[in-house]
PDB file of C-alpha atoms in Angstrom:
ATOM      1  CA  MET A   1      17.439  61.976-151.402  1.00  0.00           C
ATOM      2  CA  CYS A   2      14.599  64.333-152.336  1.00  0.00           C
ATOM      3  CA  ARG A   3      12.598  63.082-149.370  1.00  0.00           C
ATOM      4  CA  GLN A   4      15.514  63.838-147.066  1.00  0.00           C
ATOM      5  CA  LEU A   5      15.759  67.387-148.444  1.00  0.00           C
ATOM      6  CA  GLU A   6      12.018  67.917-148.030  1.00  0.00           C
ATOM      7  CA  HIS A   7      12.272  66.607-144.468  1.00  0.00           C
ATOM      8  CA  LEU A   8      15.118  69.050-143.714  1.00  0.00           C
ATOM      9  CA  LYS A   9      13.036  71.911-145.170  1.00  0.00           C
ATOM     10  CA  LYS A  10      10.048  71.024-142.994  1.00  0.00           C
ATOM     11  CA  GLU A  11      12.220  70.835-139.876  1.00  0.00           C
ATOM     12  CA  ARG A  12      13.758  74.205-140.695  1.00  0.00           C
ATOM     13  CA  GLN A  13      10.302  75.754-141.190  1.00  0.00           C
ATOM     14  CA  ARG A  14       9.097  74.316-137.888  1.00  0.00           C
ATOM     15  CA  SER A  15      12.114  75.669-136.022  1.00  0.00           C
ATOM     16  CA  SER A  16      11.739  79.104-137.619  1.00  0.00           C
ATOM     17  CA  SER A  17       8.047  79.275-136.726  1.00  0.00           C
ATOM     18  CA  SER A  18       8.796  78.420-133.105  1.00  0.00           C
ATOM     19  CA  ALA A  19      11.585  81.013-133.034  1.00  0.00           C
ATOM     20  CA  SER A  20       9.300  83.722-134.426  1.00  0.00           C
ATOM     21  CA  SER A  21       6.650  83.042-131.776  1.00  0.00           C
ATOM     22  CA  MET A  22       8.912  83.944-128.855  1.00  0.00           C
ATOM     23  CA  SER A  23       7.554  86.441-126.340  1.00  0.00           C
ATOM     24  CA  SER A  24       8.302  90.150-126.450  1.00  0.00           C
ATOM     25  CA  SER A  25      10.182  89.935-123.157  1.00  0.00           C
ATOM     26  CA  SER A  26      12.673  87.506-124.645  1.00  0.00           C
ATOM     27  CA  LYS A  27      13.042  89.845-127.641  1.00  0.00           C
ATOM     28  CA  LEU A  28      13.974  92.649-125.295  1.00  0.00           C
ATOM     29  CA  HIS A  29      16.486  90.386-123.577  1.00  0.00           C
ATOM     30  CA  ASN A  30      18.051  89.476-126.938  1.00  0.00           C
ATOM     31  CA  ARG A  31      18.184  93.122-127.943  1.00  0.00           C
ATOM     32  CA  GLY A  32      20.253  93.989-124.927  1.00  0.00           C
ATOM     33  CA  SER A  33      22.710  91.145-125.411  1.00  0.00           C
ATOM     34  CA  ASN A  34      23.220  91.585-129.157  1.00  0.00           C
ATOM     35  CA  GLY A  35      23.024  95.333-129.670  1.00  0.00           C
ATOM     36  CA  GLY A  36      19.558  95.253-131.236  1.00  0.00           C
ATOM     37  CA  MET A  37      20.560  93.151-134.231  1.00  0.00           C
ATOM     38  CA  GLU A  38      18.425  90.135-133.365  1.00  0.00           C
ATOM     39  CA  ASP A  39      15.316  92.259-132.767  1.00  0.00           C
ATOM     40  CA  CYS A  40      15.422  93.867-136.206  1.00  0.00           C
ATOM     41  CA  CYS A  41      16.010  90.509-137.880  1.00  0.00           C
ATOM     42  CA  ALA A  42      13.335  88.535-136.029  1.00  0.00           C
ATOM     43  CA  ASN A  43      10.820  88.978-138.843  1.00  0.00           C
ATOM     44  CA  GLN A  44      13.422  88.105-141.487  1.00  0.00           C
ATOM     45  CA  ASN A  45      14.650  84.881-139.779  1.00  0.00           C
ATOM     46  CA  CYS A  46      18.288  86.051-139.730  1.00  0.00           C
ATOM     47  CA  ASP A  47      19.123  83.690-136.893  1.00  0.00           C
ATOM     48  CA  GLN A  48      18.014  80.664-138.914  1.00  0.00           C
ATOM     49  CA  GLU A  49      20.511  77.833-139.343  1.00  0.00           C
ATOM     50  CA  SER A  50      21.932  77.392-142.812  1.00  0.00           C
ATOM     51  CA  TYR A  51      23.783  74.513-144.428  1.00  0.00           C
ATOM     52  CA  GLU A  52      26.225  73.958-147.268  1.00  0.00           C
ATOM     53  CA  CYS A  53      25.563  70.891-149.420  1.00  0.00           C
ATOM     54  CA  LEU A  54      27.509  68.792-151.893  1.00  0.00           C
ATOM     55  CA  ALA A  55      26.172  65.748-153.716  1.00  0.00           C
ATOM     56  CA  MET A  56      28.475  62.930-154.828  1.00  0.00           C
ATOM     57  CA  HIS A  57      27.541  60.411-157.504  1.00  0.00           C
ATOM     58  CA  VAL A  58      29.739  57.303-157.773  1.00  0.00           C
ATOM     59  CA  CYS A  59      29.441  54.695-160.513  1.00  0.00           C
ATOM     60  CA  PRO A  60      31.850  51.878-161.372  1.00  0.00           C
ATOM     61  CA  ASP A  61      32.065  52.658-165.113  1.00  0.00           C
ATOM     62  CA  LEU A  62      35.609  52.171-166.451  1.00  0.00           C
ATOM     63  CA  GLY A  63      37.122  51.809-163.021  1.00  0.00           C
ATOM     64  CA  GLU A  64      35.261  54.292-160.884  1.00  0.00           C
ATOM     65  CA  ARG A  65      33.638  57.568-161.903  1.00  0.00           C
ATOM     66  CA  ILE A  66      33.056  60.220-159.224  1.00  0.00           C
ATOM     67  CA  MET A  67      30.893  63.263-159.978  1.00  0.00           C
ATOM     68  CA  LEU A  68      30.191  66.207-157.669  1.00  0.00           C
ATOM     69  CA  SER A  69      27.315  68.670-157.711  1.00  0.00           C
ATOM     70  CA  GLY A  70      27.066  71.769-155.569  1.00  0.00           C
ATOM     71  CA  ASP A  71      28.529  75.178-154.921  1.00  0.00           C
ATOM     72  CA  ARG A  72      31.653  75.818-156.977  1.00  0.00           C
ATOM     73  CA  CYS A  73      33.436  77.448-154.006  1.00  0.00           C
ATOM     74  CA  LEU A  74      32.882  74.362-151.849  1.00  0.00           C
ATOM     75  CA  VAL A  75      34.369  72.059-154.473  1.00  0.00           C
ATOM     76  CA  GLU A  76      37.398  74.365-154.785  1.00  0.00           C
ATOM     77  CA  GLU A  77      37.782  74.485-150.997  1.00  0.00           C
ATOM     78  CA  VAL A  78      37.750  70.717-150.460  1.00  0.00           C
ATOM     79  CA  PHE A  79      39.490  69.725-153.710  1.00  0.00           C
ATOM     80  CA  PRO A  80      41.949  72.554-154.516  1.00  0.00           C
ATOM     81  CA  GLU A  81      43.563  70.574-157.349  1.00  0.00           C
ATOM     82  CA  THR A  82      40.394  71.126-159.419  1.00  0.00           C
ATOM     83  CA  ASN A  83      40.673  74.944-159.369  1.00  0.00           C
ATOM     84  CA  GLN A  84      41.951  75.274-162.934  1.00  0.00           C
ATOM     85  CA  ALA A  85      39.203  73.055-164.350  1.00  0.00           C
ATOM     86  CA  LEU A  86      36.505  74.917-162.410  1.00  0.00           C
ATOM     87  CA  VAL A  87      37.830  78.320-163.515  1.00  0.00           C
ATOM     88  CA  ASP A  88      37.513  77.224-167.125  1.00  0.00           C
ATOM     89  CA  ALA A  89      34.723  79.470-168.394  1.00  0.00           C
ATOM     90  CA  ARG A  90      33.811  77.407-171.429  1.00  0.00           C
ATOM     91  CA  SER A  91      30.050  77.214-171.547  1.00  0.00           C
ATOM     92  CA  SER A  92      30.107  74.039-173.616  1.00  0.00           C
ATOM     93  CA  VAL A  93      31.218  71.793-170.756  1.00  0.00           C
ATOM     94  CA  SER A  94      28.239  70.130-169.133  1.00  0.00           C
ATOM     95  CA  TRP A  95      28.983  71.105-165.528  1.00  0.00           C
ATOM     96  CA  ASN A  96      29.073  74.853-166.347  1.00  0.00           C
ATOM     97  CA  GLN A  97      25.922  75.236-168.419  1.00  0.00           C
ATOM     98  CA  HIS A  98      23.305  76.260-165.875  1.00  0.00           C
ATOM     99  CA  ASP A  99      24.787  78.525-163.232  1.00  0.00           C
ATOM    100  CA  ALA A 100      28.112  80.292-162.687  1.00  0.00           C
ATOM    101  CA  ALA A 101      28.043  79.660-158.928  1.00  0.00           C
ATOM    102  CA  HIS A 102      27.320  75.916-159.054  1.00  0.00           C
ATOM    103  CA  VAL A 103      28.631  72.846-160.829  1.00  0.00           C
ATOM    104  CA  ILE A 104      26.493  69.915-161.876  1.00  0.00           C
ATOM    105  CA  ARG A 105      28.046  66.445-162.162  1.00  0.00           C
ATOM    106  CA  PHE A 106      31.633  67.700-162.229  1.00  0.00           C
ATOM    107  CA  PRO A 107      33.904  64.697-163.041  1.00  0.00           C
ATOM    108  CA  LEU A 108      36.170  64.792-159.986  1.00  0.00           C
ATOM    109  CA  ASN A 109      38.461  61.904-160.811  1.00  0.00           C
ATOM    110  CA  GLY A 110      39.021  63.306-164.289  1.00  0.00           C
ATOM    111  CA  TYR A 111      41.050  66.091-162.659  1.00  0.00           C
ATOM    112  CA  CYS A 112      42.561  64.467-159.574  1.00  0.00           C
ATOM    113  CA  LYS A 113      43.597  60.906-158.835  1.00  0.00           C
ATOM    114  CA  LEU A 114      41.210  60.045-156.016  1.00  0.00           C
ATOM    115  CA  ASN A 115      38.961  57.070-155.467  1.00  0.00           C
ATOM    116  CA  SER A 116      35.556  57.325-153.798  1.00  0.00           C
ATOM    117  CA  VAL A 117      36.839  56.462-150.313  1.00  0.00           C
ATOM    118  CA  GLN A 118      39.505  59.182-150.506  1.00  0.00           C
ATOM    119  CA  ALA A 119      36.955  61.731-151.759  1.00  0.00           C
ATOM    120  CA  ILE A 120      34.513  60.854-148.965  1.00  0.00           C
ATOM    121  CA  THR A 121      37.338  61.093-146.419  1.00  0.00           C
ATOM    122  CA  ARG A 122      38.254  64.570-147.649  1.00  0.00           C
ATOM    123  CA  LEU A 123      34.659  65.749-147.357  1.00  0.00           C
ATOM    124  CA  LEU A 124      34.310  64.323-143.847  1.00  0.00           C
ATOM    125  CA  ASN A 125      37.610  65.936-142.788  1.00  0.00           C
ATOM    126  CA  ALA A 126      36.333  69.269-144.155  1.00  0.00           C
ATOM    127  CA  GLY A 127      33.462  69.184-141.655  1.00  0.00           C
ATOM    128  CA  PHE A 128      30.762  67.655-143.845  1.00  0.00           C
ATOM    129  CA  ARG A 129      28.611  64.770-142.714  1.00  0.00           C
ATOM    130  CA  ILE A 130      26.577  62.317-144.755  1.00  0.00           C
ATOM    131  CA  ALA A 131      22.934  63.364-144.495  1.00  0.00           C
ATOM    132  CA  ALA A 132      21.517  60.908-147.032  1.00  0.00           C
ATOM    133  CA  SER A 133      22.627  58.204-149.405  1.00  0.00           C
ATOM    134  CA  SER A 134      21.021  56.032-152.024  1.00  0.00           C
ATOM    135  CA  GLY A 135      22.028  53.526-154.620  1.00  0.00           C
ATOM    136  CA  GLY A 136      20.585  51.468-157.379  1.00  0.00           C
ATOM    137  CA  GLY A 137      20.960  50.262-160.892  1.00  0.00           C
ATOM    138  CA  VAL A 138      20.940  47.009-162.773  1.00  0.00           C
ATOM    139  CA  GLU A 139      23.652  44.467-163.470  1.00  0.00           C
ATOM    140  CA  GLY A 140      26.750  46.322-164.623  1.00  0.00           C
ATOM    141  CA  GLN A 141      25.238  49.789-164.106  1.00  0.00           C
ATOM    142  CA  GLN A 142      25.172  50.330-160.351  1.00  0.00           C
ATOM    143  CA  PHE A 143      25.545  53.742-158.754  1.00  0.00           C
ATOM    144  CA  SER A 144      25.667  55.311-155.308  1.00  0.00           C
ATOM    145  CA  GLU A 145      24.759  58.870-154.353  1.00  0.00           C
ATOM    146  CA  TYR A 146      25.657  60.695-151.171  1.00  0.00           C
ATOM    147  CA  LEU A 147      24.449  64.039-149.854  1.00  0.00           C
ATOM    148  CA  PHE A 148      27.031  65.807-147.691  1.00  0.00           C
ATOM    149  CA  VAL A 149      25.958  68.724-145.485  1.00  0.00           C
ATOM    150  CA  ARG A 150      27.813  71.099-143.217  1.00  0.00           C
ATOM    151  CA  LYS A 151      26.301  73.689-140.906  1.00  0.00           C
ATOM    152  CA  VAL A 152      27.396  77.234-141.707  1.00  0.00           C
ATOM    153  CA  LEU A 153      28.723  79.066-138.697  1.00  0.00           C
ATOM    154  CA  SER A 154      26.998  82.423-138.374  1.00  0.00           C
ATOM    155  CA  VAL A 155      29.221  85.431-137.769  1.00  0.00           C
ATOM    156  CA  THR A 156      27.680  87.836-135.248  1.00  0.00           C
TER     157      THR A 156
END
């Protein structure tokens, strides 16, 4: 999964370097069509694509355990029944300890009655796609991990 993320980073850097090397005549053309916004942002890479990511960890312990990591707002958007648990500001719970904007290994099926197929279906219906997956383990301790990404639509 880390290799996939590094690959995405490299592709993004390559596309931004090719976008920044466009000629001055095309900059003038973009300025006229977008009111000058693209010209002032060319050095800051404002027109760069951005993605939203969620990671899902599934292991068959005691039935099936599903854990999500990612932006708290994304989890609330796709799984609204978890809102109360995510709002819980207790710092002692493991998924809240590091960052207020993100959750780490949030136990999804502890708060809603979904299996892994239903959770994956919800993410796919919300516009995410599976960018990477991996699995492993030993006898009795298998796991699967999925990285879901969705392109953010830029508002211009």
